[in-house]
Amino acid sequence: MENRWYVKYTTVLLGLILTVYVMIVAKSILLPILFAVLLSILFAPLASWLEKYRIPKILAALLAMIIGLSVLFGLGYFFYSQITAFVDDVDLIKSRAEELLAGLENILATWFNVEQFVEFEDIEGLFLEFVRENSGTLGRGVAGAVSFATTALLVPIFMFMFIIFRDFLKTFFLKLFGSKSDMHTAKVQTIMSNIQVVVQRYITGVIIVISILAVLNSIMLLVIGVKHAIFFGVFAAMLNVIPFIGPIFGSILPIVYSLLTMDSLIYPLIIMGGFYLIQILEGNLFTPVIVGNQVSMNALVALLLLFLGAQIWGLAGMILFIPLGAIMKVIFDEIESLQPYGYLIGRVPEEEKQKKGKLAQKISDFKEKVSNEGNEEEEGEE
């Protein structure tokens, strides 16, 4: 009875439904914990390094947490100061939008005999009417934002506790999953070690790629002469953390802003081309070389995870589900009964070969050659 397909299907389906339901209901609890887990894995080596110099464990964890969060608070202050600067451009944007609408009306009247296409005052009236009709929804959105801010305050607390109790938690997982035999213990240790390596290298690689993109985006916009170029460049680079969709939305804002504030229509086209070239470099050089195969998932699974993350947890899910998928692949690859699922998540062999551009492949080969020579020298010294 237990081996029949519909029994297994029903069991798996119920398990998936219950898991998704719990993830939705417990969103306010799970999100800060997961973000804290990823950040604690990233900064745990820093705490361990500080402890080597006889710094107390609590103080080392506190210093690691402060260093990590200071970067996030710095970014938050940067965006806040840049957004407030947009207030000075409201009148310019409004007048430019009126000019564009007037030009559009002239074109429609001349070529299509369509008059009075739209009035800017009508747009303002529609916006105010929308605000009045949806005040309840907007109020719930503000309440949700306040709730998110409150939840975000829990991240440093959880992060601090995870760093302090990291050895205790490792021992717990060894006792829970590796108590059957020495082989199980070794396998659990391998899984935990691989998860730590994947998360650290992935997050570090993503941060480096974002930094490079922020510099390139900002330089490109500064050369073109776009106001608030650094803000647009950093914002577009940070959206790159969301695969596929992030780069598109990151480029839309400066394109629209240049359309509304600059004199010629050629500037938005140049900006579009600049972002396109930078994304080619990112996809064929920066990410393959720096991030590499730390998240070895094929494009289909990455898109599915992105879609599921957006449906379950929104923007936070789009950010979290990719590294969570990489962690699941590490677990699947080490457990024999789950290895087919690890293969399904992983990259297609042909895709693995074609993933990198020629320049990225040459750089990766050179890095691998240097690394192998370094390892051989170390072995010779031993």
CSV table of C-alpha atoms in Angstrom, one decimal:
chain,number,residue,atom,x,y,z
A,1,MET,CA,0.0,0.0,0.0
A,2,GLU,CA,2.8,2.4,0.9
A,3,ASN,CA,4.6,1.8,-2.4
A,4,ARG,CA,1.7,2.8,-4.6
A,5,TRP,CA,2.3,6.0,-6.6
A,6,TYR,CA,-0.8,7.9,-5.5
A,7,VAL,CA,0.1,7.4,-1.8
A,8,LYS,CA,3.5,8.9,-2.4
A,9,TYR,CA,2.0,11.6,-4.6
A,10,THR,CA,-0.6,12.6,-1.9
A,11,THR,CA,2.1,12.6,0.8
A,12,VAL,CA,4.5,14.8,-1.2
A,13,LEU,CA,1.6,17.1,-2.3
A,14,LEU,CA,0.4,17.6,1.3
A,15,GLY,CA,3.9,18.2,2.5
A,16,LEU,CA,4.4,20.9,-0.2
A,17,ILE,CA,1.1,22.6,0.6
A,18,LEU,CA,1.8,22.6,4.3
A,19,THR,CA,5.3,23.9,3.7
A,20,VAL,CA,4.1,26.8,1.5
A,21,TYR,CA,1.3,27.6,4.0
A,22,VAL,CA,3.7,27.7,6.9
A,23,MET,CA,6.1,29.9,4.9
A,24,ILE,CA,3.3,32.4,4.1
A,25,VAL,CA,1.8,32.5,7.6
A,26,ALA,CA,5.2,32.6,9.4
A,27,LYS,CA,6.7,35.2,7.0
A,28,SER,CA,7.4,37.7,9.7
A,29,ILE,CA,9.3,35.1,11.7
A,30,LEU,CA,11.1,33.3,8.9
A,31,LEU,CA,12.4,36.3,7.0
A,32,PRO,CA,14.5,37.9,9.7
A,33,ILE,CA,15.8,34.4,10.7
A,34,LEU,CA,16.9,33.5,7.2
A,35,PHE,CA,18.5,36.9,6.5
A,36,ALA,CA,20.3,36.6,9.9
A,37,VAL,CA,21.4,33.1,9.1
A,38,LEU,CA,23.0,34.2,5.7
A,39,LEU,CA,24.6,37.2,7.3
A,40,SER,CA,25.9,35.2,10.3
A,41,ILE,CA,27.5,32.7,7.9
A,42,LEU,CA,29.1,35.5,6.0
A,43,PHE,CA,30.6,37.2,9.1
A,44,ALA,CA,31.3,34.2,11.3
A,45,PRO,CA,34.9,33.9,9.9
A,46,LEU,CA,35.5,37.5,10.9
A,47,ALA,CA,34.3,36.7,14.5
A,48,SER,CA,36.5,33.6,14.5
A,49,TRP,CA,39.5,35.7,13.4
A,50,LEU,CA,38.9,38.2,16.2
A,51,GLU,CA,38.7,35.4,18.7
A,52,LYS,CA,42.2,34.2,17.8
A,53,TYR,CA,43.5,37.4,19.3
A,54,ARG,CA,41.9,36.6,22.6
A,55,ILE,CA,38.9,38.9,22.1
A,56,PRO,CA,35.9,37.6,24.1
A,57,LYS,CA,33.4,35.6,22.0
A,58,ILE,CA,30.6,38.1,22.7
A,59,LEU,CA,32.7,41.1,21.9
A,60,ALA,CA,34.0,39.4,18.7
A,61,ALA,CA,30.4,38.6,17.6
A,62,LEU,CA,29.3,42.2,18.4
A,63,LEU,CA,32.2,43.7,16.4
A,64,ALA,CA,31.5,41.5,13.4
A,65,MET,CA,27.8,42.4,13.5
A,66,ILE,CA,28.6,46.1,13.8
A,67,ILE,CA,31.0,46.0,10.8
A,68,GLY,CA,28.4,44.3,8.7
A,69,LEU,CA,25.4,46.4,9.7
A,70,SER,CA,27.4,49.7,9.4
A,71,VAL,CA,27.7,49.0,5.7
A,72,LEU,CA,23.9,48.5,5.4
A,73,PHE,CA,23.1,51.6,7.4
A,74,GLY,CA,25.6,53.6,5.2
A,75,LEU,CA,23.7,52.5,2.1
A,76,GLY,CA,20.4,53.3,3.7
A,77,TYR,CA,21.6,56.9,4.5
A,78,PHE,CA,23.0,57.3,1.0
A,79,PHE,CA,19.7,56.4,-0.6
A,80,TYR,CA,17.7,58.6,1.9
A,81,SER,CA,19.9,61.6,1.1
A,82,GLN,CA,19.7,61.0,-2.6
A,83,ILE,CA,15.9,60.5,-2.6
A,84,THR,CA,15.4,63.8,-0.7
A,85,ALA,CA,17.4,65.6,-3.4
A,86,PHE,CA,14.7,64.6,-5.9
A,87,VAL,CA,12.3,67.1,-4.3
A,88,ASP,CA,14.2,69.9,-6.1
A,89,ASP,CA,13.5,68.3,-9.4
A,90,VAL,CA,9.7,68.0,-9.1
A,91,ASP,CA,8.9,71.2,-10.9
A,92,LEU,CA,11.4,70.4,-13.7
A,93,ILE,CA,9.9,66.9,-14.2
A,94,LYS,CA,6.4,68.3,-14.2
A,95,SER,CA,7.1,71.0,-16.8
A,96,ARG,CA,9.1,68.5,-19.0
A,97,ALA,CA,6.2,66.0,-18.8
A,98,GLU,CA,3.8,68.7,-19.9
A,99,GLU,CA,6.1,69.5,-22.9
A,100,LEU,CA,6.3,65.8,-23.9
A,101,LEU,CA,2.5,65.4,-23.7
A,102,ALA,CA,2.0,68.5,-25.7
A,103,GLY,CA,4.4,67.2,-28.4
A,104,LEU,CA,2.6,63.9,-28.4
A,105,GLU,CA,-0.8,65.6,-28.8
A,106,ASN,CA,0.6,67.6,-31.8
A,107,ILE,CA,1.9,64.4,-33.5
A,108,LEU,CA,-1.5,62.7,-32.9
A,109,ALA,CA,-3.4,65.7,-34.2
A,110,THR,CA,-1.2,66.1,-37.3
A,111,TRP,CA,-0.9,62.5,-38.3
A,112,PHE,CA,-3.9,60.8,-36.9
A,113,ASN,CA,-6.4,63.7,-36.5
A,114,VAL,CA,-6.7,63.0,-32.8
A,115,GLU,CA,-7.1,66.1,-30.6
A,116,GLN,CA,-6.9,66.7,-26.9
A,117,PHE,CA,-5.3,63.3,-26.2
A,118,VAL,CA,-4.7,64.0,-22.5
A,119,GLU,CA,-4.3,66.9,-20.2
A,120,PHE,CA,-1.7,67.0,-17.4
A,121,GLU,CA,-4.3,68.3,-15.0
A,122,ASP,CA,-6.4,65.3,-15.8
A,123,ILE,CA,-3.5,63.1,-14.8
A,124,GLU,CA,-3.2,64.9,-11.5
A,125,GLY,CA,-6.9,64.6,-10.9
A,126,LEU,CA,-6.9,60.9,-11.6
A,127,PHE,CA,-4.0,60.5,-9.3
A,128,LEU,CA,-5.7,62.3,-6.4
A,129,GLU,CA,-8.9,60.3,-7.1
A,130,PHE,CA,-6.9,57.1,-7.0
A,131,VAL,CA,-5.4,58.1,-3.7
A,132,ARG,CA,-8.8,58.8,-2.2
A,133,GLU,CA,-10.4,55.6,-3.4
A,134,ASN,CA,-7.4,53.4,-2.3
A,135,SER,CA,-6.6,55.2,1.0
A,136,GLY,CA,-7.4,51.9,2.8
A,137,THR,CA,-5.0,49.9,0.7
A,138,LEU,CA,-2.3,52.6,1.0
A,139,GLY,CA,-2.8,52.6,4.7
A,140,ARG,CA,-2.3,48.9,4.9
A,141,GLY,CA,0.8,49.3,2.7
A,142,VAL,CA,2.2,51.9,5.2
A,143,ALA,CA,1.4,49.6,8.1
A,144,GLY,CA,3.1,46.8,6.2
A,145,ALA,CA,6.2,49.0,5.7
A,146,VAL,CA,6.2,49.7,9.5
A,147,SER,CA,5.9,46.0,10.2
A,148,PHE,CA,8.8,45.3,7.8
A,149,ALA,CA,10.9,47.9,9.6
A,150,THR,CA,10.1,46.4,12.9
A,151,THR,CA,11.0,42.9,11.6
A,152,ALA,CA,14.3,44.2,10.1
A,153,LEU,CA,15.3,45.2,13.7
A,154,LEU,CA,15.2,41.6,14.6
A,155,VAL,CA,17.9,40.7,12.0
A,156,PRO,CA,20.9,42.0,13.9
A,157,ILE,CA,19.6,40.4,17.1
A,158,PHE,CA,19.3,37.0,15.5
A,159,MET,CA,22.6,37.5,13.6
A,160,PHE,CA,24.4,38.2,16.9
A,161,MET,CA,22.9,35.1,18.6
A,162,PHE,CA,23.7,32.9,15.6
A,163,ILE,CA,27.4,34.0,15.6
A,164,ILE,CA,27.7,33.4,19.3
A,165,PHE,CA,26.1,30.0,19.2
A,166,ARG,CA,27.5,28.8,15.9
A,167,ASP,CA,29.6,26.0,17.4
A,168,PHE,CA,26.7,24.9,19.6
A,169,LEU,CA,24.3,24.8,16.6
A,170,LYS,CA,26.9,22.7,14.6
A,171,THR,CA,27.1,20.2,17.4
A,172,PHE,CA,23.3,20.1,17.6
A,173,PHE,CA,23.0,19.2,13.8
A,174,LEU,CA,25.7,16.6,14.2
A,175,LYS,CA,23.8,15.0,17.1
A,176,LEU,CA,20.5,15.2,15.2
A,177,PHE,CA,21.6,13.9,11.8
A,178,GLY,CA,25.0,12.2,12.4
A,179,SER,CA,24.5,10.2,15.5
A,180,LYS,CA,23.8,6.9,13.6
A,181,SER,CA,27.4,6.2,12.5
A,182,ASP,CA,30.8,7.8,11.8
A,183,MET,CA,29.8,7.9,8.1
A,184,HIS,CA,26.7,10.0,8.9
A,185,THR,CA,28.7,12.3,11.1
A,186,ALA,CA,31.3,12.9,8.3
A,187,LYS,CA,28.6,13.5,5.7
A,188,VAL,CA,26.8,16.0,8.0
A,189,GLN,CA,30.1,17.8,8.6
A,190,THR,CA,30.7,17.9,4.8
A,191,ILE,CA,27.3,19.3,4.1
A,192,MET,CA,27.7,22.0,6.8
A,193,SER,CA,31.1,22.9,5.5
A,194,ASN,CA,30.0,23.1,1.9
A,195,ILE,CA,26.9,25.2,2.8
A,196,GLN,CA,29.2,27.7,4.6
A,197,VAL,CA,31.6,27.9,1.6
A,198,VAL,CA,28.8,28.3,-0.9
A,199,VAL,CA,27.0,31.0,1.1
A,200,GLN,CA,30.2,32.9,1.9
A,201,ARG,CA,31.6,32.8,-1.7
A,202,TYR,CA,28.2,33.6,-3.2
A,203,ILE,CA,27.4,36.6,-1.1
A,204,THR,CA,31.0,37.9,-1.3
A,205,GLY,CA,31.0,37.5,-5.1
A,206,VAL,CA,27.6,39.2,-5.4
A,207,ILE,CA,28.9,42.2,-3.3
A,208,ILE,CA,32.0,42.5,-5.5
A,209,VAL,CA,29.9,42.3,-8.7
A,210,ILE,CA,27.5,44.9,-7.4
A,211,SER,CA,30.4,47.2,-6.5
A,212,ILE,CA,31.9,46.9,-10.0
A,213,LEU,CA,28.5,47.6,-11.6
A,214,ALA,CA,27.9,50.6,-9.4
A,215,VAL,CA,31.2,52.1,-10.5
A,216,LEU,CA,30.6,51.4,-14.2
A,217,ASN,CA,27.0,52.6,-14.1
A,218,SER,CA,27.9,55.8,-12.3
A,219,ILE,CA,30.7,56.6,-14.6
A,220,MET,CA,28.6,56.0,-17.7
A,221,LEU,CA,25.8,58.2,-16.4
A,222,LEU,CA,28.2,60.9,-15.2
A,223,VAL,CA,29.9,61.0,-18.7
A,224,ILE,CA,26.4,61.4,-20.3
A,225,GLY,CA,25.6,64.1,-17.9
A,226,VAL,CA,22.6,62.7,-16.0
A,227,LYS,CA,21.8,64.3,-12.7
A,228,HIS,CA,22.0,62.1,-9.6
A,229,ALA,CA,24.2,59.7,-11.6
A,230,ILE,CA,25.8,58.0,-8.6
A,231,PHE,CA,22.4,57.3,-7.1
A,232,PHE,CA,21.0,55.8,-10.3
A,233,GLY,CA,24.2,53.8,-10.8
A,234,VAL,CA,24.2,52.3,-7.3
A,235,PHE,CA,20.5,51.7,-7.4
A,236,ALA,CA,20.7,49.8,-10.7
A,237,ALA,CA,23.7,47.8,-9.4
A,238,MET,CA,21.9,46.7,-6.3
A,239,LEU,CA,18.9,45.6,-8.2
A,240,ASN,CA,21.2,43.2,-10.0
A,241,VAL,CA,20.8,40.9,-7.0
A,242,ILE,CA,17.4,40.0,-8.4
A,243,PRO,CA,18.3,37.8,-11.5
A,244,PHE,CA,16.8,38.6,-14.9
A,245,ILE,CA,14.3,41.2,-13.7
A,246,GLY,CA,16.5,43.4,-11.5
A,247,PRO,CA,18.8,44.8,-14.3
A,248,ILE,CA,15.7,45.7,-16.4
A,249,PHE,CA,14.0,47.7,-13.6
A,250,GLY,CA,17.4,49.2,-12.6
A,251,SER,CA,17.8,50.8,-16.1
A,252,ILE,CA,14.3,52.0,-16.5
A,253,LEU,CA,14.5,54.7,-13.8
A,254,PRO,CA,17.5,56.6,-15.2
A,255,ILE,CA,16.1,56.2,-18.8
A,256,VAL,CA,12.7,57.8,-17.8
A,257,TYR,CA,14.5,60.5,-15.7
A,258,SER,CA,16.7,61.5,-18.6
A,259,LEU,CA,13.7,61.5,-20.9
A,260,LEU,CA,11.9,64.0,-18.5
A,261,THR,CA,14.8,66.2,-17.6
A,262,MET,CA,17.2,66.3,-20.6
A,263,ASP,CA,16.7,68.2,-23.8
A,264,SER,CA,17.3,65.5,-26.4
A,265,LEU,CA,15.7,62.1,-26.9
A,266,ILE,CA,19.2,60.7,-27.8
A,267,TYR,CA,20.2,60.6,-24.2
A,268,PRO,CA,17.7,57.9,-23.1
A,269,LEU,CA,18.9,55.8,-26.1
A,270,ILE,CA,22.5,56.2,-25.2
A,271,ILE,CA,21.8,55.3,-21.6
A,272,MET,CA,19.9,52.2,-22.7
A,273,GLY,CA,22.8,51.2,-24.9
A,274,GLY,CA,25.2,51.8,-22.0
A,275,PHE,CA,23.3,49.6,-19.6
A,276,TYR,CA,23.1,46.9,-22.3
A,277,LEU,CA,26.8,46.9,-22.7
A,278,ILE,CA,27.5,46.8,-19.0
A,279,GLN,CA,25.0,43.9,-18.6
A,280,ILE,CA,26.9,42.0,-21.4
A,281,LEU,CA,30.1,42.4,-19.4
A,282,GLU,CA,28.3,41.4,-16.2
A,283,GLY,CA,26.8,38.2,-17.7
A,284,ASN,CA,29.9,37.1,-19.6
A,285,LEU,CA,32.7,38.3,-17.5
A,286,PHE,CA,32.1,39.6,-14.0
A,287,THR,CA,29.6,37.1,-12.6
A,288,PRO,CA,31.1,34.0,-14.2
A,289,VAL,CA,34.6,34.9,-13.0
A,290,ILE,CA,33.9,36.3,-9.6
A,291,VAL,CA,30.8,34.4,-8.5
A,292,GLY,CA,31.6,31.4,-10.7
A,293,ASN,CA,29.7,28.2,-10.1
A,294,GLN,CA,28.8,28.8,-6.4
A,295,VAL,CA,25.1,28.8,-7.4
A,296,SER,CA,25.2,26.0,-9.9
A,297,MET,CA,21.6,26.1,-11.0
A,298,ASN,CA,20.2,26.0,-14.5
A,299,ALA,CA,18.3,28.9,-15.8
A,300,LEU,CA,14.9,27.1,-15.7
A,301,VAL,CA,15.2,26.3,-11.9
A,302,ALA,CA,16.5,29.9,-11.2
A,303,LEU,CA,13.4,31.4,-12.9
A,304,LEU,CA,11.1,29.0,-11.1
A,305,LEU,CA,12.7,29.9,-7.7
A,306,LEU,CA,12.5,33.6,-8.6
A,307,PHE,CA,8.8,33.2,-9.4
A,308,LEU,CA,8.0,31.2,-6.3
A,309,GLY,CA,9.9,33.6,-4.1
A,310,ALA,CA,8.0,36.5,-5.5
A,311,GLN,CA,4.7,34.7,-4.9
A,312,ILE,CA,5.4,33.6,-1.4
A,313,TRP,CA,7.6,36.4,0.1
A,314,GLY,CA,7.6,39.2,-2.5
A,315,LEU,CA,10.8,41.0,-3.0
A,316,ALA,CA,12.5,39.3,-0.1
A,317,GLY,CA,11.7,36.0,-1.6
A,318,MET,CA,13.2,36.9,-4.9
A,319,ILE,CA,16.4,37.7,-3.1
A,320,LEU,CA,16.4,34.7,-0.7
A,321,PHE,CA,15.3,31.9,-2.9
A,322,ILE,CA,18.4,31.8,-5.1
A,323,PRO,CA,20.9,31.2,-2.2
A,324,LEU,CA,18.4,28.9,-0.5
A,325,GLY,CA,18.2,26.9,-3.7
A,326,ALA,CA,22.0,26.6,-3.8
A,327,ILE,CA,21.9,25.4,-0.2
A,328,MET,CA,19.3,22.8,-1.1
A,329,LYS,CA,21.5,21.6,-4.0
A,330,VAL,CA,24.4,21.1,-1.6
A,331,ILE,CA,22.2,18.9,0.6
A,332,PHE,CA,20.8,17.0,-2.3
A,333,ASP,CA,24.2,16.3,-3.8
A,334,GLU,CA,25.5,14.7,-0.5
A,335,ILE,CA,22.4,12.5,0.2
A,336,GLU,CA,22.3,9.5,-2.2
A,337,SER,CA,18.5,9.2,-2.4
A,338,LEU,CA,18.2,12.9,-3.2
A,339,GLN,CA,21.0,13.2,-5.8
A,340,PRO,CA,18.6,13.0,-8.8
A,341,TYR,CA,17.0,16.3,-7.5
A,342,GLY,CA,20.5,17.8,-7.1
A,343,TYR,CA,21.1,16.9,-10.8
A,344,LEU,CA,17.8,18.4,-11.8
A,345,ILE,CA,18.7,21.7,-10.0
A,346,GLY,CA,22.2,21.8,-11.4
A,347,ARG,CA,23.3,23.2,-14.7
A,348,VAL,CA,22.9,21.2,-17.9
A,349,PRO,CA,26.3,19.9,-19.0
A,350,GLU,CA,26.1,21.8,-22.4
A,351,GLU,CA,25.0,24.9,-20.5
A,352,GLU,CA,28.0,24.6,-18.2
A,353,LYS,CA,30.4,24.7,-21.2
A,354,GLN,CA,28.6,27.6,-22.9
A,355,LYS,CA,27.9,29.7,-19.7
A,356,LYS,CA,31.1,31.7,-19.8
A,357,GLY,CA,32.2,33.9,-22.6
A,358,LYS,CA,35.6,33.4,-24.2
A,359,LEU,CA,37.3,36.2,-22.1
A,360,ALA,CA,35.7,34.9,-18.9
A,361,GLN,CA,36.8,31.3,-19.7
A,362,LYS,CA,40.4,32.4,-20.4
A,363,ILE,CA,40.5,34.3,-17.1
A,364,SER,CA,39.0,31.4,-15.2
A,365,ASP,CA,41.6,29.0,-16.8
A,366,PHE,CA,44.4,31.3,-15.8
A,367,LYS,CA,43.1,31.6,-12.2
A,368,GLU,CA,42.8,27.8,-12.0
A,369,LYS,CA,46.3,27.3,-13.4
A,370,VAL,CA,47.8,29.8,-10.8
A,371,SER,CA,45.8,28.1,-8.0
A,372,ASN,CA,47.0,24.6,-9.1
A,373,GLU,CA,50.7,25.8,-9.2
A,374,GLY,CA,50.3,27.3,-5.8
A,375,ASN,CA,48.9,24.1,-4.4
A,376,GLU,CA,51.8,22.1,-6.0
A,377,GLU,CA,54.4,24.4,-4.4
A,378,GLU,CA,52.7,24.0,-1.0
A,379,GLU,CA,52.7,20.2,-1.4
A,380,GLY,CA,56.4,20.3,-2.4
A,381,GLU,CA,57.3,22.4,0.7
A,382,GLU,CA,55.5,19.9,2.9
